[in-house]
Amino acid sequence: MREVAVIGVGMNKWGELWEKSMRDIFVEAALLAMDDAGVKKIEALYVGSMSPGIFAGQEHLESLLTDYLGQCPIPAARVESACASGGLAMRTGWMDVALGLHDIVMVSGVEKMLDVDGGTATYALATAADQEWEGYNGATFPGLYAMMAHAYQHKYKISDDRFRDMLAAVSVKNHANGYLNEKAQFRLKMTMEGVKTSTMVADPLRLMDCSPITDGAAAAILCPVDVAKKKFKHHPIVKVLGTGAATDTIALHSREDMTWLRGTEVAAKEAYKMAGMTPQKIDFAEVHDCFTIAEICVIEALGFFKPGKGCTAALEGKTARDGIIPINPSGGLKSKGHPVGATGIAQIVEVTNQLRGEAGKRQLPKAKIGLTQNMGGSGGTTLVHIFKGEK
Amino acid sequence: MSQTTAKYWREIPQRYRGEAVKSEKTGKVYFPPRLVEPGNGNRKFKPVKLTYTGKILTWTVIRVAPMGFERQSPYALGVIELDDGARITSQIVDIPLDKVKIGMKVRVEFRRINDDGPNGIHLYGYKVVPE
């Protein structure tokens, strides 16, 4: 297998992009990544998109997007694993380059979520849960994560007030980071009080515990490390050290322990093994904080914190930009936005910029090894990637 | 968008009558029935009916309802572990929302789930009530 490098990344401003179509937001991000890498031609495209058929009434992104990017005729594939579609596009593109099929490969993600009403958007997202045995009975995504939250609170015997603070601290921390990100959808500083008094969505999760609905795209260019070292020397090289993927049950109720993300644990172990890494060697991570409780469960499953200890991490500043392991320096899904298929690639954009030392106001002082964790459904699929910057 | 009625009636044995299967290898009850048992590849099961009593493992109150449930919100939803070990996601009804607690004993009842589905028919299934 060949070693793989990230040689270009791009994302546009995320948010409610009323003037722009799905193809336009994709092409904008893709061109940014191509310009960043300094390539005019890609050899293959992988695009993560969860539900363009429902959100935009459009399938067959392979043809549409390579056409409007001016790259036909090339091989392309849309990949889907709900909110982890972007992460899966990354892994698929990595396999392509590692196996030696192509040298210059684009991995990307796009979701145009605001062309449909809120009810339809919620329906499209709900298809990532077990529609027959969860959705049929009235479950929603905030509801499923809320049930994880209550199970967590009960397991570790945390009082209501204390738990409320633990969840709110995750949102406050991610908004503080996103405030520095000019691409973020919601660049607003949140207070603990502001989070704790926002509208209740599914007890105990409030509006400011939930990631928003977003239009957005992101893209990255992969190539073999030896090619990158010869031809793409204008940025520090970012190596892909490891990739991991694992599924878990589709329904939350089928899990032995509803507070433990087994898919994330297994995907992380695979990625750590391939990278020759341990959780302690990771400098920072971009993780899937679709809800505040998700970040808490994820940082435990990744091995950054012991089970039952992830809940105090944000509250004690351990995951802040100046903490022991900064989590979501981009602002995470919470502040940056969550155009589902694009999220996993946007994590790679942030990690690449950090590892290159090009993250501007958000630059972390220690950023040599970065990790991304992208998750679909209530944890039914997880993709983990580990990157190293060679400054 | 409409779906065939077959999508609804094929689940009637589970939604109306709690028809499940029990692994002949491990004795574990699976609901809905599966063709192969996770972890060991066993394909031998015998039909059983769910035990209609159990307890709340976790819960929430849905305040922003999905399509079709708008008129029911806010409503309590939970993961219920039945006394036979099977688990279901179900609404928790006939109880004030602030009384729902983890560990509470509940009983499964046959109820209307939705006023109207995409087929224009009433959708029925199970909900749980305090025991």
Short mmCIF file of C-alpha atoms in Angstrom, two decimals:
data_model
loop_
_atom_site.label_atom_id
_atom_site.label_comp_id
_atom_site.label_asym_id
_atom_site.label_seq_id
_atom_site.Cartn_x
_atom_site.Cartn_y
_atom_site.Cartn_z
CA MET A 1 0.00 0.00 0.00
CA ARG A 2 1.17 3.50 -0.79
CA GLU A 3 1.33 6.21 1.86
CA VAL A 4 -1.27 8.93 1.27
CA ALA A 5 -1.02 12.70 1.79
CA VAL A 6 -3.56 15.52 1.87
CA ILE A 7 -2.28 18.19 -0.52
CA GLY A 8 -5.24 20.53 -0.76
CA VAL A 9 -8.31 21.47 1.27
CA GLY A 10 -11.23 23.82 0.76
CA MET A 11 -14.54 24.81 2.25
CA ASN A 12 -16.83 27.74 1.64
CA LYS A 13 -18.76 29.80 4.17
CA TRP A 14 -21.45 27.55 5.64
CA GLY A 15 -24.95 28.59 6.56
CA GLU A 16 -28.28 29.34 4.94
CA LEU A 17 -27.08 29.71 1.36
CA TRP A 18 -30.34 30.73 -0.30
CA GLU A 19 -28.69 32.09 -3.48
CA LYS A 20 -26.67 28.96 -4.14
CA SER A 21 -27.65 25.56 -5.51
CA MET A 22 -26.21 22.25 -4.34
CA ARG A 23 -23.96 22.03 -7.41
CA ASP A 24 -22.69 25.58 -6.86
CA ILE A 25 -21.73 25.10 -3.23
CA PHE A 26 -19.98 21.85 -4.12
CA VAL A 27 -18.03 23.40 -7.01
CA GLU A 28 -16.99 26.39 -4.86
CA ALA A 29 -15.48 24.13 -2.18
CA ALA A 30 -13.96 21.78 -4.77
CA LEU A 31 -12.24 24.66 -6.60
CA LEU A 32 -10.87 26.01 -3.31
CA ALA A 33 -9.32 22.60 -2.63
CA MET A 34 -7.91 22.31 -6.17
CA ASP A 35 -6.44 25.82 -5.98
CA ASP A 36 -4.99 25.05 -2.56
CA ALA A 37 -3.30 21.92 -3.97
CA GLY A 38 -2.39 23.61 -7.23
CA VAL A 39 -4.11 21.04 -9.48
CA LYS A 40 -6.39 21.67 -12.45
CA LYS A 41 -7.38 18.08 -13.06
CA ILE A 42 -8.48 15.33 -10.71
CA GLU A 43 -8.36 11.64 -11.63
CA ALA A 44 -11.27 10.44 -9.49
CA LEU A 45 -13.95 11.90 -7.22
CA TYR A 46 -15.55 10.54 -4.07
CA VAL A 47 -18.38 12.59 -2.64
CA GLY A 48 -20.19 11.99 0.62
CA SER A 49 -23.83 13.04 0.63
CA MET A 50 -26.48 11.62 2.88
CA SER A 51 -29.73 12.35 1.16
CA PRO A 52 -29.59 14.62 -1.89
CA GLY A 53 -32.67 12.81 -3.21
CA ILE A 54 -34.81 14.12 -0.37
CA PHE A 55 -32.99 17.41 0.34
CA ALA A 56 -32.52 18.52 -3.26
CA GLY A 57 -34.60 16.11 -5.33
CA GLN A 58 -31.39 15.05 -7.04
CA GLU A 59 -29.49 11.77 -7.09
CA HIS A 60 -26.65 10.73 -9.37
CA LEU A 61 -24.16 13.23 -7.94
CA GLU A 62 -21.31 11.39 -9.67
CA SER A 63 -22.34 12.78 -13.04
CA LEU A 64 -23.73 16.14 -11.88
CA LEU A 65 -20.75 17.18 -9.79
CA THR A 66 -17.94 16.01 -12.08
CA ASP A 67 -19.81 17.70 -14.94
CA TYR A 68 -20.12 21.09 -13.19
CA LEU A 69 -16.56 20.82 -11.88
CA GLY A 70 -15.47 20.46 -15.50
CA GLN A 71 -13.82 17.08 -14.93
CA CYS A 72 -15.78 14.61 -17.08
CA PRO A 73 -15.01 11.89 -17.97
CA ILE A 74 -13.56 10.47 -14.75
CA PRO A 75 -14.58 7.72 -12.33
CA ALA A 76 -16.71 9.02 -9.46
CA ALA A 77 -18.74 7.60 -6.60
CA ARG A 78 -21.18 9.08 -4.15
CA VAL A 79 -20.87 7.28 -0.83
CA GLU A 80 -23.38 7.34 1.98
CA SER A 81 -23.32 6.45 5.65
CA ALA A 82 -25.71 9.09 7.01
CA CYS A 83 -23.85 11.87 8.85
CA ALA A 84 -20.60 9.93 8.39
CA SER A 85 -20.81 10.09 4.58
CA GLY A 86 -17.92 12.58 4.40
CA GLY A 87 -15.69 10.38 6.53
CA LEU A 88 -16.57 7.42 4.34
CA ALA A 89 -15.66 9.44 1.22
CA MET A 90 -12.28 10.10 2.82
CA ARG A 91 -11.69 6.42 3.54
CA THR A 92 -12.81 5.39 0.05
CA GLY A 93 -10.51 7.97 -1.55
CA TRP A 94 -7.67 6.86 0.71
CA MET A 95 -8.18 3.25 -0.45
CA ASP A 96 -8.10 4.37 -4.08
CA VAL A 97 -4.77 6.21 -3.70
CA ALA A 98 -3.24 3.66 -1.32
CA LEU A 99 -4.04 0.83 -3.74
CA GLY A 100 -2.42 2.73 -6.60
CA LEU A 101 -5.49 3.22 -8.79
CA HIS A 102 -5.08 7.00 -9.11
CA ASP A 103 -2.62 9.69 -8.02
CA ILE A 104 -4.79 12.81 -7.69
CA VAL A 105 -8.12 12.06 -6.00
CA MET A 106 -10.73 14.42 -4.61
CA VAL A 107 -12.66 13.45 -1.49
CA SER A 108 -15.56 15.72 -0.70
CA GLY A 109 -18.95 16.13 0.88
CA VAL A 110 -22.01 18.22 0.19
CA GLU A 111 -25.49 18.68 1.61
CA LYS A 112 -28.05 21.29 0.60
CA MET A 113 -30.47 21.00 3.51
CA LEU A 114 -32.43 24.24 3.47
CA ASP A 115 -34.28 23.80 0.18
CA VAL A 116 -36.88 21.72 2.04
CA ASP A 117 -39.08 22.64 5.01
CA GLY A 118 -38.07 21.70 8.56
CA GLY A 119 -40.39 18.69 8.67
CA THR A 120 -38.92 17.21 5.51
CA ALA A 121 -35.35 17.89 6.70
CA THR A 122 -36.12 16.14 9.99
CA TYR A 123 -37.62 13.22 8.05
CA ALA A 124 -34.55 12.94 5.82
CA LEU A 125 -32.26 12.89 8.87
CA ALA A 126 -34.48 10.38 10.66
CA THR A 127 -33.83 7.84 7.90
CA ALA A 128 -30.42 7.36 9.57
CA ALA A 129 -32.19 5.73 12.54
CA ASP A 130 -34.20 2.49 12.48
CA GLN A 131 -37.28 3.81 10.71
CA GLU A 132 -39.48 0.78 11.46
CA TRP A 133 -38.67 0.27 15.15
CA GLU A 134 -37.58 3.71 16.36
CA GLY A 135 -38.99 6.30 13.95
CA TYR A 136 -42.39 4.59 13.64
CA ASN A 137 -42.92 5.01 17.38
CA GLY A 138 -42.11 8.73 17.37
CA ALA A 139 -38.34 8.86 17.91
CA THR A 140 -36.33 11.81 16.56
CA PHE A 141 -32.56 12.28 16.47
CA PRO A 142 -32.48 14.76 19.32
CA GLY A 143 -34.72 12.24 21.12
CA LEU A 144 -32.29 9.35 20.62
CA TYR A 145 -29.30 11.37 21.83
CA ALA A 146 -31.43 12.68 24.70
CA MET A 147 -32.06 9.08 25.76
CA MET A 148 -28.31 8.44 25.61
CA ALA A 149 -27.88 11.50 27.82
CA HIS A 150 -30.37 10.30 30.43
CA ALA A 151 -28.81 6.82 30.40
CA TYR A 152 -25.38 8.44 30.94
CA GLN A 153 -26.61 10.65 33.76
CA HIS A 154 -28.23 7.65 35.45
CA LYS A 155 -25.21 5.34 34.99
CA TYR A 156 -22.78 7.80 36.57
CA LYS A 157 -25.28 9.13 39.17
CA ILE A 158 -24.99 12.80 38.21
CA SER A 159 -27.42 15.39 39.61
CA ASP A 160 -29.68 17.31 37.19
CA ASP A 161 -27.95 20.65 37.84
CA ARG A 162 -24.46 19.28 37.49
CA PHE A 163 -25.35 17.36 34.30
CA ARG A 164 -26.96 20.47 32.84
CA ASP A 165 -23.67 22.33 33.36
CA MET A 166 -21.64 19.50 31.84
CA LEU A 167 -23.70 19.53 28.64
CA ALA A 168 -23.80 23.33 28.40
CA ALA A 169 -20.02 23.58 28.78
CA VAL A 170 -19.54 21.58 25.57
CA SER A 171 -21.72 24.02 23.63
CA VAL A 172 -20.06 27.09 25.16
CA LYS A 173 -16.58 25.73 24.36
CA ASN A 174 -17.43 24.88 20.75
CA HIS A 175 -19.07 28.25 20.18
CA ALA A 176 -16.00 29.99 21.61
CA ASN A 177 -13.91 28.14 18.99
CA GLY A 178 -16.38 28.72 16.17
CA TYR A 179 -16.41 32.44 16.96
CA LEU A 180 -12.88 32.50 15.51
CA ASN A 181 -13.89 30.58 12.37
CA GLU A 182 -14.97 32.83 9.50
CA LYS A 183 -16.50 29.82 7.71
CA ALA A 184 -18.77 28.90 10.64
CA GLN A 185 -22.55 29.18 10.39
CA PHE A 186 -23.14 30.49 13.92
CA ARG A 187 -20.29 32.71 15.04
CA LEU A 188 -21.74 33.72 18.35
CA LYS A 189 -20.31 33.45 21.82
CA MET A 190 -22.64 31.51 24.10
CA THR A 191 -22.90 31.76 27.86
CA MET A 192 -23.72 28.85 30.16
CA GLU A 193 -26.95 30.64 31.04
CA GLY A 194 -27.77 31.13 27.35
CA VAL A 195 -27.44 27.41 26.64
CA LYS A 196 -29.28 26.35 29.78
CA THR A 197 -32.28 28.57 29.10
CA SER A 198 -32.64 27.83 25.37
CA THR A 199 -35.78 26.03 24.18
CA MET A 200 -36.11 22.41 25.25
CA VAL A 201 -36.07 20.08 22.23
CA ALA A 202 -35.91 16.61 23.83
CA ASP A 203 -35.25 16.50 27.59
CA PRO A 204 -32.49 17.09 28.67
CA LEU A 205 -31.27 18.48 25.32
CA ARG A 206 -32.06 22.09 24.49
CA LEU A 207 -31.74 23.94 21.22
CA MET A 208 -28.19 25.04 22.07
CA ASP A 209 -27.21 21.41 22.70
CA CYS A 210 -28.08 20.60 19.07
CA SER A 211 -26.12 21.16 15.86
CA PRO A 212 -28.00 23.20 13.25
CA ILE A 213 -29.33 22.49 9.75
CA THR A 214 -26.84 23.84 7.23
CA ASP A 215 -26.02 24.21 3.56
CA GLY A 216 -22.36 23.51 2.89
CA ALA A 217 -19.62 21.58 1.15
CA ALA A 218 -15.98 20.74 1.76
CA ALA A 219 -13.28 19.05 -0.29
CA ALA A 220 -9.75 17.70 0.00
CA ILE A 221 -7.22 16.45 -2.52
CA LEU A 222 -5.29 13.25 -1.80
CA CYS A 223 -2.17 11.95 -3.51
CA PRO A 224 0.63 9.49 -2.73
CA VAL A 225 3.22 10.87 -0.28
CA ASP A 226 6.10 10.35 -2.72
CA VAL A 227 4.27 12.35 -5.41
CA ALA A 228 3.45 15.07 -2.87
CA LYS A 229 7.11 15.34 -1.87
CA LYS A 230 8.14 15.83 -5.52
CA LYS A 231 5.36 17.98 -6.91
CA PHE A 232 3.38 19.65 -4.12
CA LYS A 233 5.89 21.36 -1.89
CA HIS A 234 4.15 24.72 -1.39
CA HIS A 235 2.40 23.51 1.80
CA PRO A 236 3.80 21.34 4.57
CA ILE A 237 2.86 17.74 3.79
CA VAL A 238 0.02 16.23 5.81
CA LYS A 239 0.22 12.44 5.94
CA VAL A 240 -2.70 10.10 6.55
CA LEU A 241 -1.29 7.83 9.25
CA GLY A 242 -4.35 5.71 9.92
CA THR A 243 -7.94 5.03 9.01
CA GLY A 244 -10.57 3.10 10.91
CA ALA A 245 -14.22 2.30 10.32
CA ALA A 246 -16.81 0.33 12.24
CA THR A 247 -20.55 -0.05 12.47
CA ASP A 248 -22.79 -0.57 15.48
CA THR A 249 -26.46 -1.55 15.73
CA ILE A 250 -28.85 0.72 13.86
CA ALA A 251 -31.23 1.02 16.82
CA LEU A 252 -30.07 2.59 20.06
CA HIS A 253 -32.19 0.13 22.06
CA SER A 254 -30.20 -2.86 20.71
CA ARG A 255 -27.00 -1.73 22.45
CA GLU A 256 -25.94 -3.44 25.64
CA ASP A 257 -24.73 -0.08 27.00
CA MET A 258 -26.48 2.90 25.42
CA THR A 259 -23.80 5.28 26.70
CA TRP A 260 -20.93 3.48 24.97
CA LEU A 261 -20.15 4.10 21.28
CA ARG A 262 -18.73 0.70 20.36
CA GLY A 263 -18.38 1.65 16.68
CA THR A 264 -16.22 4.63 17.62
CA GLU A 265 -14.12 2.52 19.99
CA VAL A 266 -13.45 -0.14 17.33
CA ALA A 267 -12.82 2.35 14.49
CA ALA A 268 -10.40 4.27 16.71
CA LYS A 269 -8.52 1.12 17.69
CA GLU A 270 -8.05 0.23 14.01
CA ALA A 271 -6.82 3.75 13.20
CA TYR A 272 -4.47 3.89 16.24
CA LYS A 273 -3.01 0.51 15.30
CA MET A 274 -2.37 1.47 11.68
CA ALA A 275 -0.86 4.79 12.76
CA GLY A 276 1.23 3.26 15.54
CA MET A 277 -0.41 5.72 17.90
CA THR A 278 -2.14 5.80 21.26
CA PRO A 279 -4.81 8.27 22.39
CA GLN A 280 -2.17 10.00 24.53
CA LYS A 281 -0.11 10.87 21.45
CA ILE A 282 -2.93 12.77 19.72
CA ASP A 283 -2.52 16.56 20.03
CA PHE A 284 -6.08 17.57 19.12
CA ALA A 285 -9.22 16.20 17.50
CA GLU A 286 -12.25 17.17 15.47
CA VAL A 287 -15.15 15.00 16.65
CA HIS A 288 -18.83 14.54 15.86
CA ASP A 289 -20.63 16.82 18.33
CA CYS A 290 -24.04 16.61 16.64
CA PHE A 291 -25.36 17.00 20.20
CA THR A 292 -23.43 17.99 23.31
CA ILE A 293 -23.82 14.50 24.83
CA ALA A 294 -22.32 13.02 21.64
CA GLU A 295 -19.01 14.83 22.20
CA ILE A 296 -18.90 13.51 25.77
CA CYS A 297 -19.49 9.89 24.71
CA VAL A 298 -17.11 10.21 21.72
CA ILE A 299 -14.09 11.48 23.68
CA GLU A 300 -14.51 8.49 26.01
CA ALA A 301 -14.79 5.95 23.17
CA LEU A 302 -11.71 7.47 21.50
CA GLY A 303 -9.75 6.80 24.70
CA PHE A 304 -9.03 10.45 25.56
CA PHE A 305 -11.01 10.14 28.79
CA LYS A 306 -12.04 7.14 30.88
CA PRO A 307 -15.70 6.05 30.85
CA GLY A 308 -17.65 8.47 33.05
CA LYS A 309 -14.93 11.13 32.87
CA GLY A 310 -15.76 12.69 29.49
CA CYS A 311 -18.62 14.65 31.07
CA THR A 312 -16.36 16.93 33.11
CA ALA A 313 -13.81 17.53 30.32
CA ALA A 314 -15.33 20.68 28.84
CA LEU A 315 -16.45 21.99 32.24
CA GLU A 316 -12.88 21.76 33.54
CA GLY A 317 -11.36 23.26 30.39
CA LYS A 318 -9.55 20.06 29.41
CA THR A 319 -10.92 20.14 25.86
CA ALA A 320 -10.58 23.90 25.36
CA ARG A 321 -8.05 25.37 22.93
CA ASP A 322 -5.53 25.62 25.76
CA GLY A 323 -6.57 22.34 27.42
CA ILE A 324 -4.77 19.00 27.53
CA ILE A 325 -6.55 17.77 24.39
CA PRO A 326 -8.30 20.50 22.38
CA ILE A 327 -11.54 19.12 20.89
CA ASN A 328 -13.22 20.78 17.94
CA PRO A 329 -11.00 23.83 17.44
CA SER A 330 -13.08 24.59 14.32
CA GLY A 331 -16.20 25.13 16.44
CA GLY A 332 -17.43 21.60 15.75
CA LEU A 333 -20.78 20.75 14.26
CA LYS A 334 -22.42 22.90 16.90
CA SER A 335 -21.04 26.27 15.76
CA LYS A 336 -19.59 25.58 12.32
CA GLY A 337 -22.79 23.91 11.13
CA HIS A 338 -23.69 20.37 10.08
CA PRO A 339 -24.42 19.88 6.37
CA VAL A 340 -24.41 16.16 7.07
CA GLY A 341 -22.47 14.77 4.08
CA ALA A 342 -19.87 17.55 4.24
CA THR A 343 -19.13 17.35 7.96
CA GLY A 344 -16.56 14.55 7.83
CA ILE A 345 -14.54 16.36 5.16
CA ALA A 346 -14.72 19.72 6.96
CA GLN A 347 -13.08 17.99 9.94
CA ILE A 348 -10.20 17.04 7.62
CA VAL A 349 -10.00 20.63 6.33
CA GLU A 350 -9.57 21.91 9.91
CA VAL A 351 -7.06 19.24 10.91
CA THR A 352 -5.01 19.85 7.75
CA ASN A 353 -4.92 23.61 8.32
CA GLN A 354 -3.92 23.09 11.96
CA LEU A 355 -1.17 20.59 11.06
CA ARG A 356 0.20 22.93 8.40
CA GLY A 357 0.25 25.82 10.89
CA GLU A 358 -2.19 27.69 8.64
CA ALA A 359 -5.22 27.88 10.94
CA GLY A 360 -4.90 31.62 11.52
CA LYS A 361 -6.59 32.88 14.67
CA ARG A 362 -7.55 29.34 15.58
CA GLN A 363 -4.01 27.95 15.32
CA LEU A 364 -3.23 25.61 18.22
CA PRO A 365 0.28 25.90 19.63
CA LYS A 366 0.84 22.12 19.59
CA ALA A 367 -0.50 20.52 16.43
CA LYS A 368 1.62 17.68 15.07
CA ILE A 369 -0.84 14.78 15.22
CA GLY A 370 -4.56 15.34 14.65
CA LEU A 371 -7.55 12.98 14.66
CA THR A 372 -11.00 13.16 13.06
CA GLN A 373 -14.04 11.18 14.21
CA ASN A 374 -17.20 11.30 12.08
CA MET A 375 -20.33 9.41 13.07
CA GLY A 376 -23.61 8.46 11.42
CA GLY A 377 -27.01 8.02 13.06
CA SER A 378 -26.97 7.43 16.80
CA GLY A 379 -23.49 5.93 16.40
CA GLY A 380 -24.37 3.26 13.83
CA THR A 381 -21.29 4.08 11.74
CA THR A 382 -18.00 5.70 12.72
CA LEU A 383 -14.99 6.75 10.66
CA VAL A 384 -11.74 7.74 12.36
CA HIS A 385 -8.67 9.18 10.64
CA ILE A 386 -5.28 10.17 12.05
CA PHE A 387 -3.03 12.72 10.35
CA LYS A 388 0.52 13.93 10.85
CA GLY A 389 1.89 17.27 9.74
CA GLU A 390 5.45 17.41 8.47
CA LYS A 391 6.33 21.05 8.91
CA MET B 1 -44.86 10.27 -1.60
CA SER B 2 -46.95 7.23 -0.83
CA GLN B 3 -45.95 3.76 0.17
CA THR B 4 -47.64 0.44 -0.46
CA THR B 5 -49.92 -0.95 2.23
CA ALA B 6 -47.68 -4.04 2.20
CA LYS B 7 -45.03 -2.01 4.01
CA TYR B 8 -47.55 -1.61 6.81
CA TRP B 9 -49.29 -4.99 6.98
CA ARG B 10 -46.11 -7.06 6.87
CA GLU B 11 -45.18 -5.67 10.31
CA ILE B 12 -48.63 -6.30 11.85
CA PRO B 13 -47.59 -9.52 13.67
CA GLN B 14 -44.95 -7.51 15.55
CA ARG B 15 -46.74 -4.20 16.02
CA TYR B 16 -50.12 -5.68 17.04
CA ARG B 17 -49.15 -8.94 18.71
CA GLY B 18 -45.51 -8.66 19.76
CA GLU B 19 -44.44 -11.73 17.79
CA ALA B 20 -40.74 -12.28 18.43
CA VAL B 21 -38.24 -15.14 18.16
CA LYS B 22 -36.07 -16.91 20.70
CA SER B 23 -32.61 -18.19 19.81
CA GLU B 24 -32.35 -21.96 20.18
CA LYS B 25 -28.63 -21.47 20.87
CA THR B 26 -28.52 -18.68 23.47
CA GLY B 27 -32.16 -18.34 24.56
CA LYS B 28 -32.07 -14.64 23.76
CA VAL B 29 -35.31 -13.05 22.54
CA TYR B 30 -35.12 -10.95 19.37
CA PHE B 31 -37.69 -8.36 18.40
CA PRO B 32 -38.36 -7.92 15.55
CA PRO B 33 -37.42 -11.46 14.45
CA ARG B 34 -34.05 -11.94 12.79
CA LEU B 35 -32.83 -14.56 10.35
CA VAL B 36 -29.37 -14.86 11.89
CA GLU B 37 -28.16 -14.24 15.43
CA PRO B 38 -25.47 -11.57 15.90
CA GLY B 39 -22.16 -12.89 17.14
CA ASN B 40 -22.62 -16.62 16.61
CA GLY B 41 -24.28 -17.16 13.24
CA ASN B 42 -27.12 -19.22 14.71
CA ARG B 43 -30.12 -19.48 12.38
CA LYS B 44 -32.39 -21.60 14.56
CA PHE B 45 -35.10 -19.70 16.36
CA LYS B 46 -38.51 -20.55 17.72
CA PRO B 47 -41.44 -18.14 17.71
CA VAL B 48 -42.37 -16.54 21.04
CA LYS B 49 -44.60 -13.69 22.11
CA LEU B 50 -43.01 -10.69 23.82
CA THR B 51 -43.50 -10.46 27.55
CA TYR B 52 -45.62 -7.36 27.89
CA THR B 53 -44.14 -6.14 31.17
CA GLY B 54 -40.80 -4.45 31.73
CA LYS B 55 -39.01 -1.35 32.94
CA ILE B 56 -37.82 2.00 31.59
CA LEU B 57 -34.07 1.97 30.79
CA THR B 58 -33.95 5.57 29.56
CA TRP B 59 -36.41 8.22 28.41
CA THR B 60 -36.90 11.67 26.94
CA VAL B 61 -39.75 14.04 26.21
CA ILE B 62 -40.11 14.82 22.51
CA ARG B 63 -41.03 18.49 22.24
CA VAL B 64 -40.20 18.98 18.57
CA ALA B 65 -42.16 16.19 16.92
CA PRO B 66 -41.46 14.44 13.64
CA MET B 67 -43.96 14.49 10.77
CA GLY B 68 -47.22 12.87 11.74
CA PHE B 69 -46.66 13.34 15.48
CA GLU B 70 -47.07 17.12 15.64
CA ARG B 71 -50.41 17.02 17.44
CA GLN B 72 -49.13 14.57 20.06
CA SER B 73 -46.14 16.57 21.32
CA PRO B 74 -44.91 16.89 23.95
CA TYR B 75 -44.82 13.14 24.56
CA ALA B 76 -42.55 10.84 26.53
CA LEU B 77 -40.46 8.28 24.67
CA GLY B 78 -38.34 5.57 26.20
CA VAL B 79 -36.24 2.50 25.71
CA ILE B 80 -38.01 -0.30 27.55
CA GLU B 81 -36.42 -3.55 28.64
CA LEU B 82 -39.09 -6.23 28.78
CA ASP B 83 -38.92 -8.99 31.37
CA ASP B 84 -37.84 -11.47 28.66
CA GLY B 85 -34.79 -9.29 27.90
CA ALA B 86 -36.05 -7.87 24.58
CA ARG B 87 -35.89 -4.11 24.17
CA ILE B 88 -38.22 -1.72 22.41
CA THR B 89 -38.42 2.02 21.74
CA SER B 90 -41.90 3.14 22.69
CA GLN B 91 -43.98 6.08 23.78
CA ILE B 92 -44.67 6.19 27.51
CA VAL B 93 -48.29 7.29 28.03
CA ASP B 94 -51.03 7.68 30.64
CA ILE B 95 -48.56 9.36 33.00
CA PRO B 96 -47.66 13.02 33.66
CA LEU B 97 -44.43 13.86 31.83
CA ASP B 98 -42.61 14.88 35.01
CA LYS B 99 -43.29 11.50 36.63
CA VAL B 100 -41.37 9.41 34.08
CA LYS B 101 -38.31 7.82 35.72
CA ILE B 102 -35.62 5.31 34.86
CA GLY B 103 -36.39 1.94 36.44
CA MET B 104 -40.16 2.50 36.47
CA LYS B 105 -42.24 -0.65 35.81
CA VAL B 106 -44.39 -0.47 32.70
CA ARG B 107 -46.82 -2.60 30.71
CA VAL B 108 -47.16 -2.77 26.90
CA GLU B 109 -50.56 -1.90 25.43
CA PHE B 110 -52.02 -1.86 21.94
CA ARG B 111 -52.54 1.76 20.88
CA ARG B 112 -53.01 4.00 17.88
CA ILE B 113 -49.59 5.44 16.97
CA ASN B 114 -50.54 8.02 14.38
CA ASP B 115 -53.76 9.66 13.29
CA ASP B 116 -52.96 9.14 9.67
CA GLY B 117 -50.19 7.65 7.60
CA PRO B 118 -49.16 8.25 4.02
CA ASN B 119 -51.71 5.62 2.95
CA GLY B 120 -54.62 7.36 4.61
CA ILE B 121 -55.00 4.57 7.14
CA HIS B 122 -54.68 4.59 10.91
CA LEU B 123 -51.36 3.27 12.16
CA TYR B 124 -51.42 1.08 15.25
CA GLY B 125 -48.75 -0.43 17.43
CA TYR B 126 -47.54 -0.56 21.02
CA LYS B 127 -47.08 2.04 23.74
CA VAL B 128 -46.24 1.49 27.37
CA VAL B 129 -48.17 2.63 30.44
CA PRO B 130 -47.23 2.59 34.15
CA GLU B 131 -47.72 -0.88 35.65
#
